[in-house]
Short mmCIF file of C-alpha atoms and ligand atoms in Angstrom, two decimals:
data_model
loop_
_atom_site.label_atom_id
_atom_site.label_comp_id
_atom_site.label_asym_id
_atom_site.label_seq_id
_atom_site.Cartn_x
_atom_site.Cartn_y
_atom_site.Cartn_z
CA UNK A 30 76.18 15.78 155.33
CA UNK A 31 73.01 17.99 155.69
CA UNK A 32 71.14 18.01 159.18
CA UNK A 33 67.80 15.90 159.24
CA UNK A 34 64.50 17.58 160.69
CA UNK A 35 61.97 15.07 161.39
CA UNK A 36 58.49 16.40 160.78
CA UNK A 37 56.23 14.82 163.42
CA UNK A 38 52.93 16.42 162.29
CA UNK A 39 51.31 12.00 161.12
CA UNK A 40 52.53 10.92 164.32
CA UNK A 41 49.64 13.50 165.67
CA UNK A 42 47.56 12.41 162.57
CA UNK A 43 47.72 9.12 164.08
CA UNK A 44 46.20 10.57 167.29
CA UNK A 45 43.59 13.04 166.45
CA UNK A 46 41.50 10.24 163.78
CA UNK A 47 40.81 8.91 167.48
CA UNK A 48 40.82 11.70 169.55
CA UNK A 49 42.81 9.59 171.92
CA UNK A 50 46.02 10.61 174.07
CA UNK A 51 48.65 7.94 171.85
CA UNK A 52 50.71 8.32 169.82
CA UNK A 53 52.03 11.52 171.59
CA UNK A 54 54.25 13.51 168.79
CA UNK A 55 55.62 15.21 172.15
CA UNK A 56 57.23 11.61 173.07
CA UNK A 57 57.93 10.79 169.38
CA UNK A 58 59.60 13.67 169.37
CA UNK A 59 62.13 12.47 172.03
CA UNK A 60 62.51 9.47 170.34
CA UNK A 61 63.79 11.13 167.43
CA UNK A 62 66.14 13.21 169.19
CA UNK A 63 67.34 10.05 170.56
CA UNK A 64 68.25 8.06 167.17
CA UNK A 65 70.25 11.07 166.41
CA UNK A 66 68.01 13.65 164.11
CA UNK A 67 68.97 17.45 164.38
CA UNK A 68 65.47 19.16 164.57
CA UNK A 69 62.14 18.46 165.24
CA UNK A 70 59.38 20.30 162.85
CA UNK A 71 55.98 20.53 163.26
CA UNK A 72 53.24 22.18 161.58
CA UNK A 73 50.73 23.96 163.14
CA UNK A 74 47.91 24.36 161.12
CA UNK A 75 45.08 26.62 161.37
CA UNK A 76 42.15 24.11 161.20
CA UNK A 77 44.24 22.15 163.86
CA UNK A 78 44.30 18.84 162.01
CA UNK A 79 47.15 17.15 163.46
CA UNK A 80 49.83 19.45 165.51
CA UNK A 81 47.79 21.00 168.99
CA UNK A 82 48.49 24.30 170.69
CA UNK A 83 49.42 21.87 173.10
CA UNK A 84 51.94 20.21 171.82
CA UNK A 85 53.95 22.89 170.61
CA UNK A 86 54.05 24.25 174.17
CA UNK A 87 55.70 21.10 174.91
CA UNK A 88 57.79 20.48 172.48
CA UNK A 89 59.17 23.21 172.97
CA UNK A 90 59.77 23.19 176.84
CA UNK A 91 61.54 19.19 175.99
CA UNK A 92 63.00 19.46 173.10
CA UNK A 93 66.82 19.61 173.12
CA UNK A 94 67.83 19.93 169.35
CA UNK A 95 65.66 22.55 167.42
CA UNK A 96 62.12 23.18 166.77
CA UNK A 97 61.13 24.53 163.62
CA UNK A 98 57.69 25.73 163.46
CA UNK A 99 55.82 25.44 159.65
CA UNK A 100 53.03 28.02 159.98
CA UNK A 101 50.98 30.44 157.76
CA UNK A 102 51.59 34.28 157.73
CA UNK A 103 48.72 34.75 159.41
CA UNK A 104 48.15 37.13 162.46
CA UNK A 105 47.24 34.37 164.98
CA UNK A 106 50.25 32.09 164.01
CA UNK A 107 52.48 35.02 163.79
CA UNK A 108 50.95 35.43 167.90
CA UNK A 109 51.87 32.06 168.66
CA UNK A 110 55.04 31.86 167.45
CA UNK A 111 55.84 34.95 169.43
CA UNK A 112 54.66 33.77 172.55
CA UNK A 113 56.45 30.27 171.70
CA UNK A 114 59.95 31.67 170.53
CA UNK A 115 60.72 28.30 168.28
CA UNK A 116 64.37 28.10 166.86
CA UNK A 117 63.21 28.68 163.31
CA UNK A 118 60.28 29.43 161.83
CA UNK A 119 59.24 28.14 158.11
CA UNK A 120 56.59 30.25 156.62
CA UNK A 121 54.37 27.83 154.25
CA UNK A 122 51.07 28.64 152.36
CA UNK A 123 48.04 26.69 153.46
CA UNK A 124 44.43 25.90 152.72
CA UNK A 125 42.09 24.02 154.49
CA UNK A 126 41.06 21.45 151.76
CA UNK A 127 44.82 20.20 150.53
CA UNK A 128 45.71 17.19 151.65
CA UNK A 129 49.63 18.80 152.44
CA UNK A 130 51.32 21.79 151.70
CA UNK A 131 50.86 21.70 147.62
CA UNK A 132 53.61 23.85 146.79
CA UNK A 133 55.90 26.97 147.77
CA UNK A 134 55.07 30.55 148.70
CA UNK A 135 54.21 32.89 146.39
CA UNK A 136 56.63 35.93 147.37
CA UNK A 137 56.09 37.50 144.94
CA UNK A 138 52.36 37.96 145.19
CA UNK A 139 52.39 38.26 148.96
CA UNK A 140 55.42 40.16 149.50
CA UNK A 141 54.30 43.46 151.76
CA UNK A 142 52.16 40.87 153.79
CA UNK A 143 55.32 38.50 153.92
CA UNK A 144 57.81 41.11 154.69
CA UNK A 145 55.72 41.90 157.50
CA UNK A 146 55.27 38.55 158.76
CA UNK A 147 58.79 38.68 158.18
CA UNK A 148 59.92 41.40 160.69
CA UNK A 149 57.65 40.88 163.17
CA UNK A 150 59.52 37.65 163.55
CA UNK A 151 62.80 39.17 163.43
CA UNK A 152 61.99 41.44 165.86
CA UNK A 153 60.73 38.36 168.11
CA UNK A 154 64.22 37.27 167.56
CA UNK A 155 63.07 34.09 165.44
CA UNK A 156 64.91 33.49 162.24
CA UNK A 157 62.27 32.98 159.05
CA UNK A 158 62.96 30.47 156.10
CA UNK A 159 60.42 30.40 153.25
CA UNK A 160 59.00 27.56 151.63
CA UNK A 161 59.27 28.19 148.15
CA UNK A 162 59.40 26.55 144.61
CA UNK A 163 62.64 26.38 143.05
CA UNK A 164 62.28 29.60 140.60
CA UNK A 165 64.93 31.76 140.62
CA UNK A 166 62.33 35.18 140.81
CA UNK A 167 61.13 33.54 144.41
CA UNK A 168 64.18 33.30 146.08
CA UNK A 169 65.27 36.71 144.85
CA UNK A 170 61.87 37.87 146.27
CA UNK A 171 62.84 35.91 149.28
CA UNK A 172 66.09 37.53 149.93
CA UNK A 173 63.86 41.14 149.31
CA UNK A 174 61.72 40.42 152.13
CA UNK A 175 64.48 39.94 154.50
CA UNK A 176 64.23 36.10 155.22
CA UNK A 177 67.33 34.28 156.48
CA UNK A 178 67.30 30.93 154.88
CA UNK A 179 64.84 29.36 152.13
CA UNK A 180 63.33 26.04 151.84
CA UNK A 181 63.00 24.36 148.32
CA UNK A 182 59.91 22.27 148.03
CA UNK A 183 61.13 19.31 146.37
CA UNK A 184 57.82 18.03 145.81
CA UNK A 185 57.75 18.13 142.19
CA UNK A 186 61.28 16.12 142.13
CA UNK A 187 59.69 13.41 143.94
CA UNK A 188 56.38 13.65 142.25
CA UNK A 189 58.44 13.13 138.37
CA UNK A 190 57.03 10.01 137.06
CA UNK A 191 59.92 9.14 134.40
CA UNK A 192 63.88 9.47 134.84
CA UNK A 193 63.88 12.68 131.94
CA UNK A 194 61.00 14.13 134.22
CA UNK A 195 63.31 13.54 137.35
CA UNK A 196 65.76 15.15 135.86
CA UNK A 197 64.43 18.25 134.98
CA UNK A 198 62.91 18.75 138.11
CA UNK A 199 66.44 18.25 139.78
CA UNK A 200 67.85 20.69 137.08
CA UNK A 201 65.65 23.08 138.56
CA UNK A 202 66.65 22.70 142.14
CA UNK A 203 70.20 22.91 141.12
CA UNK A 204 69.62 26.31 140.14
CA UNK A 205 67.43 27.71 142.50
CA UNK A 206 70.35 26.22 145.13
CA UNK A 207 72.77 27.87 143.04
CA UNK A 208 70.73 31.52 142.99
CA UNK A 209 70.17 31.29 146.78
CA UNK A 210 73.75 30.24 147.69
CA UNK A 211 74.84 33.56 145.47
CA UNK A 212 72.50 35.69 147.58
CA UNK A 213 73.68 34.05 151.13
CA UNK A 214 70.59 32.34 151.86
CA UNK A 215 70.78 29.56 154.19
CA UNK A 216 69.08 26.47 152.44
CA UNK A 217 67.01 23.80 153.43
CA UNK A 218 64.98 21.30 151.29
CA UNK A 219 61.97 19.14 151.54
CA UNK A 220 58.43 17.68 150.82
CA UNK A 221 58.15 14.47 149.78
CA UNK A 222 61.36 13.04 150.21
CA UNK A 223 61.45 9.19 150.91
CA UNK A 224 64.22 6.18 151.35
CA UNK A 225 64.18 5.97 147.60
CA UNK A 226 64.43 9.74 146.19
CA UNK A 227 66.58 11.21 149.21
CA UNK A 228 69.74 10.13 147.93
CA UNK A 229 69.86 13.02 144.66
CA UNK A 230 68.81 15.61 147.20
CA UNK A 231 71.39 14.44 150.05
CA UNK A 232 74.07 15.05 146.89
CA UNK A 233 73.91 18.78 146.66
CA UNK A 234 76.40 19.91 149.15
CA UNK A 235 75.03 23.76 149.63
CA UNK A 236 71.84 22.11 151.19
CA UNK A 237 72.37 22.27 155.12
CA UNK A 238 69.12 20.73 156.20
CA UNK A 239 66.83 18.10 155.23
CA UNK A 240 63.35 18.06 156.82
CA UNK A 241 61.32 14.76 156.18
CA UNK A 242 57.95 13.49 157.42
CA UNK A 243 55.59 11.17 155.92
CA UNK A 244 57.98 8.30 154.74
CA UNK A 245 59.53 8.45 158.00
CA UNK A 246 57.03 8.04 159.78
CA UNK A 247 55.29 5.36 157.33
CA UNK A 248 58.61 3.52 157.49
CA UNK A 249 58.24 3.59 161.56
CA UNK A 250 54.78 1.91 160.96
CA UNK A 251 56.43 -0.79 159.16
CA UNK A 252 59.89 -1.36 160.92
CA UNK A 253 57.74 -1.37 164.52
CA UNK A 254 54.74 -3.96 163.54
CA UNK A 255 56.41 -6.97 164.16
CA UNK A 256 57.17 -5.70 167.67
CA UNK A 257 54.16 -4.56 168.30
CA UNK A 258 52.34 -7.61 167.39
CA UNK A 259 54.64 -9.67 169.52
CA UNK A 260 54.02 -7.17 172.54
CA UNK A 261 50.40 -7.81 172.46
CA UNK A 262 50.68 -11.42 172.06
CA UNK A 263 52.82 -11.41 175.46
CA UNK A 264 49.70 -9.43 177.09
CA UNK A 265 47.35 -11.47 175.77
CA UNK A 266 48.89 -15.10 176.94
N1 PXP B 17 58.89 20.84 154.52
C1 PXP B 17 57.74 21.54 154.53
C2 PXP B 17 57.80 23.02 154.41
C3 PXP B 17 56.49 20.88 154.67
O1 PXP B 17 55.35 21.59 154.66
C4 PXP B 17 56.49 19.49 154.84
C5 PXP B 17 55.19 18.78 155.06
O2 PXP B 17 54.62 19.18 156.25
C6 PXP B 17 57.72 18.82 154.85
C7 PXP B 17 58.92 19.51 154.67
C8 PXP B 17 57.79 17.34 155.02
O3 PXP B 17 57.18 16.72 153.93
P1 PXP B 17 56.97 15.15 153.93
O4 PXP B 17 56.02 14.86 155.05
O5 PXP B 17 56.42 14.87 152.57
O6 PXP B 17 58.32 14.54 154.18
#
């Protein structure tokens, strides 16, 4: 069975629309630790929508599993990572106006600034994975640039909007799990994966880790209502 990483960044989403102090992704995070998930990931983004400077520092002072931070290749991430020492770092692309990460790493295109990225890391003593498509030329390129362990966006998989669609999209991850299993890559895969489309993914036995977000957290919304109505109602009487 792979591991499960629970990406906490919406519980912080949650918080920041208000600018309030709840919910805390620093006690979510304990909660998920709690049910029984492997990891904790966040994403630290540079325009600071959701995930705090803050909250990493905590997160990583409480959490007992492992914290894998998502971050750009950019200088100032690459700083705080340093200074943070997470258990993994996943190297994503960003821009400011996507609603989420749209799709894998180029490695290609950014390889000397990757590699560099890269083994500054190392050097920090923080294993890298890349978030990449599954293309067979990326994860050679991500093996090139010295990265222990790749993530496949499975994005497109759970994007397909008819079975042939689906299909093809999990031919494709078949054989980008296939490349990076022959070059020793450690592999992860996510983005987008919910209660409905997990199951496919979950099937390929080379992938170790699973790291899942939004429908987990949408699901929590759900699953918790009732309860929360109920609480209030007690206050309220
Ligand atoms: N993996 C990576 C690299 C991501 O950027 C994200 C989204 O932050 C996820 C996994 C989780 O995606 P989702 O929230 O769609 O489950």
């Amino acid at each position: 069975m792979p591991r499960l990483g629970v990406n906490i960044d919406h519980v912080a989403t949650v918080r920041q629309v208000r600018g309030v102090m709840y919910p805390d992704p620093v006690t979510a995070a304990g909660i998920v630790e709690l049910a029984g998930a492997d990891g904790i990931v966040c994403h630290l983004r540079e325009d600071r929508r959701h995930i705090q400077d803050r909250d990493l520092r905590i997160l990583k002072e409480i959490i007992q599993t492992r914290l894998n931070l998502e971050m750009a290749a950019t200088e100032e991430m690459v700083r705080i990572a340093l200074a943070t020492k997470p258990n993994i770092v996943t190297l994503v692309p960003e821009k400011r106006e996507e609603l989420t990460t749209e799709g894998g790493l180029d490695v290609i295109k950014f390889f000397s600034s990757l590699k560099k990225a890269v083994q500054r890391l190392h050097k920090g003593g923080i294993p890298v994975s890349l978030f990449v498509d599954p293309q067979k030329d990326q994860i050679k390129a991500s093996e090139d640039v010295g990265a222990h362990a790749i993530e496949i966006h499975t994005g497109h998989y759970c994007d397909a909007k008819t079975p042939a669609q689906e299909d093809l999209e999990l031919k494709k991850i078949f054989d980008a799990v296939a490349e990076a299993s022959h070059r020793n890559l450690q592999i992860a895969a996510g983005h987008g994966l919910n209660y409905v489309n997990v199951r496919r993914i979950a099937e390929i036995k080379e992938i170790e880790e699973l790291n899942i977000g939004h429908s987990i957290i949408a699901r929590a919304f759900l699953v918790g209502l009732d309860r929360a109505v109920r609480e209030m109602i007690e206050l309220i009487k």
